[in-house]
Amino acid sequence: LVILAIAILSSLPFLIRSDYLKGLIHQLIKEQTVYTTTFDQIRISFFPTPIVHIDNVQMTPQEGANLPLVRAEHTSFRPSIFSLLIGKPALAHAAVKGADIYYTWRDPNFVKTISLKDSSIDLWNIASNKPIRFKVRGKFLSDSENINFSGTIQSRFDHLKVKDLSSKIQAQV
């Protein structure tokens, strides 16, 4: 009986159509945020908890959004098990590894692009209008990791604008 249960659970990733899942993810991200996405490969693992792995991701802000462009080698998303059981899927944790983040800072006198290279981003308890814990580490004008941000951030996902973010941030440079 135990072997049958393990066989069924290990075959679940093969039963999910990756093309359907890609389309669903593109649609959900576009509806819930002001980003459009492209990515190469998507994988699902169920042990010890369900996790969606996505490789070579690019998140481009929609026109006029004034948000950073993000390119990442690997991302993973872990849903909240409790929210899945009650039928309201929510993300418990998202991790972005090997990310390059480009933010265009527009001032009336100048336009500058600030970049953070080889970054890692962790987000916990991801929900619109709720405090989201985060941690960001990366390289800024250096070959070694020299930026470390952590704290909480809160915003409505459907109208995501940098100026509307309410946050508590600790920075270490």
Short mmCIF file of C-alpha atoms in Angstrom, two decimals:
data_model
loop_
_atom_site.label_atom_id
_atom_site.label_comp_id
_atom_site.label_asym_id
_atom_site.label_seq_id
_atom_site.Cartn_x
_atom_site.Cartn_y
_atom_site.Cartn_z
CA LEU A 1 0.00 0.00 0.00
CA VAL A 2 2.85 2.37 0.85
CA ILE A 3 4.63 1.56 -2.42
CA LEU A 4 1.41 2.22 -4.36
CA ALA A 5 0.98 5.61 -2.66
CA ILE A 6 4.60 6.56 -3.43
CA ALA A 7 4.19 5.46 -7.07
CA ILE A 8 1.03 7.55 -7.47
CA LEU A 9 2.57 10.64 -5.88
CA SER A 10 5.78 10.35 -7.89
CA SER A 11 3.82 10.12 -11.15
CA LEU A 12 1.83 13.33 -10.50
CA PRO A 13 4.35 15.64 -12.22
CA PHE A 14 3.95 13.60 -15.43
CA LEU A 15 0.16 14.02 -15.37
CA ILE A 16 0.31 17.81 -15.43
CA ARG A 17 0.65 19.28 -18.92
CA SER A 18 3.53 21.78 -18.90
CA ASP A 19 2.09 23.84 -21.80
CA TYR A 20 -1.16 24.32 -19.90
CA LEU A 21 0.75 25.24 -16.74
CA LYS A 22 2.94 27.74 -18.66
CA GLY A 23 -0.13 29.46 -20.07
CA LEU A 24 -1.80 29.53 -16.67
CA ILE A 25 1.28 31.06 -15.02
CA HIS A 26 1.62 33.71 -17.76
CA GLN A 27 -2.05 34.61 -17.38
CA LEU A 28 -2.00 34.72 -13.56
CA ILE A 29 1.12 36.89 -13.41
CA LYS A 30 -0.28 39.31 -15.99
CA GLU A 31 -3.65 39.53 -14.18
CA GLN A 32 -2.23 39.81 -10.66
CA THR A 33 0.73 42.12 -11.39
CA VAL A 34 1.80 44.60 -14.03
CA TYR A 35 4.46 42.22 -15.40
CA THR A 36 4.65 40.07 -18.51
CA THR A 37 6.85 36.99 -18.29
CA THR A 38 8.88 34.67 -20.44
CA PHE A 39 10.63 31.50 -19.28
CA ASP A 40 12.19 28.32 -20.64
CA GLN A 41 11.40 25.31 -18.53
CA ILE A 42 8.91 24.50 -15.79
CA ARG A 43 9.13 21.55 -13.39
CA ILE A 44 6.99 20.44 -10.48
CA SER A 45 8.13 18.46 -7.46
CA PHE A 46 5.89 17.16 -4.70
CA PHE A 47 8.35 15.99 -2.05
CA PRO A 48 8.61 17.06 0.73
CA THR A 49 6.17 19.84 -0.25
CA PRO A 50 4.82 20.88 -3.67
CA ILE A 51 7.18 23.30 -5.44
CA VAL A 52 7.05 24.78 -8.94
CA HIS A 53 10.52 25.39 -10.44
CA ILE A 54 10.90 27.76 -13.39
CA ASP A 55 14.19 28.34 -15.25
CA ASN A 56 15.45 31.38 -17.18
CA VAL A 57 12.71 33.81 -16.20
CA GLN A 58 12.36 37.36 -17.46
CA MET A 59 9.74 39.63 -15.90
CA THR A 60 9.17 42.80 -17.91
CA PRO A 61 7.00 45.57 -16.47
CA GLN A 62 4.12 46.66 -18.65
CA GLU A 63 4.34 50.08 -20.27
CA GLY A 64 4.34 52.96 -17.79
CA ALA A 65 4.65 50.74 -14.70
CA ASN A 66 8.02 52.21 -13.53
CA LEU A 67 9.06 48.89 -11.99
CA PRO A 68 12.32 47.00 -12.29
CA LEU A 69 13.09 44.52 -15.05
CA VAL A 70 14.05 41.16 -13.53
CA ARG A 71 15.99 38.34 -15.20
CA ALA A 72 16.66 35.18 -13.19
CA GLU A 73 18.34 31.84 -13.78
CA HIS A 74 16.02 29.96 -11.43
CA THR A 75 12.83 30.64 -9.49
CA SER A 76 10.81 28.40 -7.24
CA PHE A 77 7.34 28.84 -5.79
CA ARG A 78 5.93 26.89 -2.86
CA PRO A 79 2.18 27.16 -2.25
CA SER A 80 0.64 27.19 1.18
CA ILE A 81 -0.64 23.68 1.86
CA PHE A 82 -3.51 24.96 4.01
CA SER A 83 -4.69 27.37 1.32
CA LEU A 84 -4.62 24.56 -1.26
CA LEU A 85 -6.78 22.39 1.01
CA ILE A 86 -9.44 25.10 1.38
CA GLY A 87 -9.43 25.85 -2.37
CA LYS A 88 -7.84 29.33 -2.24
CA PRO A 89 -4.29 28.88 -3.57
CA ALA A 90 -1.71 31.27 -2.13
CA LEU A 91 2.05 31.34 -2.16
CA ALA A 92 3.87 30.60 1.08
CA HIS A 93 7.38 31.18 -0.34
CA ALA A 94 9.01 32.35 -3.55
CA ALA A 95 12.75 32.21 -4.20
CA VAL A 96 14.63 33.81 -7.07
CA LYS A 97 18.27 32.81 -7.63
CA GLY A 98 20.85 34.29 -10.00
CA ALA A 99 18.75 37.37 -10.71
CA ASP A 100 19.80 40.56 -12.44
CA ILE A 101 17.51 43.46 -11.49
CA TYR A 102 17.44 46.67 -13.51
CA TYR A 103 15.54 49.69 -12.22
CA THR A 104 15.31 52.92 -14.22
CA TRP A 105 15.34 55.89 -11.85
CA ARG A 106 13.66 58.83 -13.52
CA ASP A 107 14.22 62.30 -12.13
CA PRO A 108 13.35 65.57 -13.91
CA ASN A 109 17.09 66.24 -14.33
CA PHE A 110 18.40 62.76 -15.22
CA VAL A 111 17.61 59.14 -15.98
CA LYS A 112 19.78 56.43 -14.40
CA THR A 113 19.58 52.65 -14.52
CA ILE A 114 20.48 50.97 -11.26
CA SER A 115 21.42 47.31 -11.52
CA LEU A 116 21.81 44.59 -8.93
CA LYS A 117 23.68 41.54 -10.25
CA ASP A 118 23.64 37.87 -9.20
CA SER A 119 20.92 38.56 -6.67
CA SER A 120 18.86 36.20 -4.60
CA ILE A 121 15.38 37.18 -3.51
CA ASP A 122 13.20 35.38 -0.98
CA LEU A 123 9.56 36.31 -0.37
CA TRP A 124 7.29 34.77 2.28
CA ASN A 125 3.49 34.97 2.80
CA ILE A 126 2.76 36.47 -0.62
CA ALA A 127 -0.70 38.05 -0.83
CA SER A 128 -2.11 41.33 -2.12
CA ASN A 129 -2.65 43.98 0.59
CA LYS A 130 -0.87 41.82 3.20
CA PRO A 131 2.62 42.26 4.67
CA ILE A 132 5.12 40.22 2.64
CA ARG A 133 8.43 39.38 4.29
CA PHE A 134 11.43 39.64 1.98
CA LYS A 135 15.18 39.28 1.85
CA VAL A 136 17.35 40.45 -1.05
CA ARG A 137 21.09 39.89 -1.44
CA GLY A 138 23.16 40.95 -4.41
CA LYS A 139 26.12 42.70 -6.01
CA PHE A 140 26.07 46.44 -6.63
CA LEU A 141 29.12 47.91 -8.40
CA SER A 142 31.23 45.03 -7.11
CA ASP A 143 32.30 41.45 -7.83
CA SER A 144 31.32 40.34 -4.33
CA GLU A 145 27.97 40.37 -2.57
CA ASN A 146 27.65 43.74 -0.84
CA ILE A 147 23.93 44.51 -0.64
CA ASN A 148 21.55 42.94 1.86
CA PHE A 149 17.95 44.14 2.27
CA SER A 150 15.29 42.57 4.45
CA GLY A 151 11.95 43.59 5.89
CA THR A 152 8.29 43.67 4.96
CA ILE A 153 6.54 45.20 2.00
CA GLN A 154 2.86 45.64 1.21
CA SER A 155 0.98 46.63 -1.95
CA ARG A 156 -2.00 45.82 -4.10
CA PHE A 157 -0.75 43.57 -6.89
CA ASP A 158 -3.21 44.78 -9.51
CA HIS A 159 -1.96 48.39 -9.24
CA LEU A 160 1.67 47.75 -8.32
CA LYS A 161 3.69 50.98 -8.30
CA VAL A 162 6.96 51.58 -6.50
CA LYS A 163 5.73 54.85 -4.98
CA ASP A 164 2.70 53.08 -3.43
CA LEU A 165 4.68 50.42 -1.60
CA SER A 166 4.48 50.62 2.16
CA SER A 167 7.46 48.94 3.71
CA LYS A 168 9.82 48.49 6.60
CA ILE A 169 13.30 47.84 5.25
CA GLN A 170 16.64 47.12 6.87
CA ALA A 171 19.60 47.67 4.58
CA GLN A 172 23.18 46.57 4.89
CA VAL A 173 25.77 47.77 2.39
#
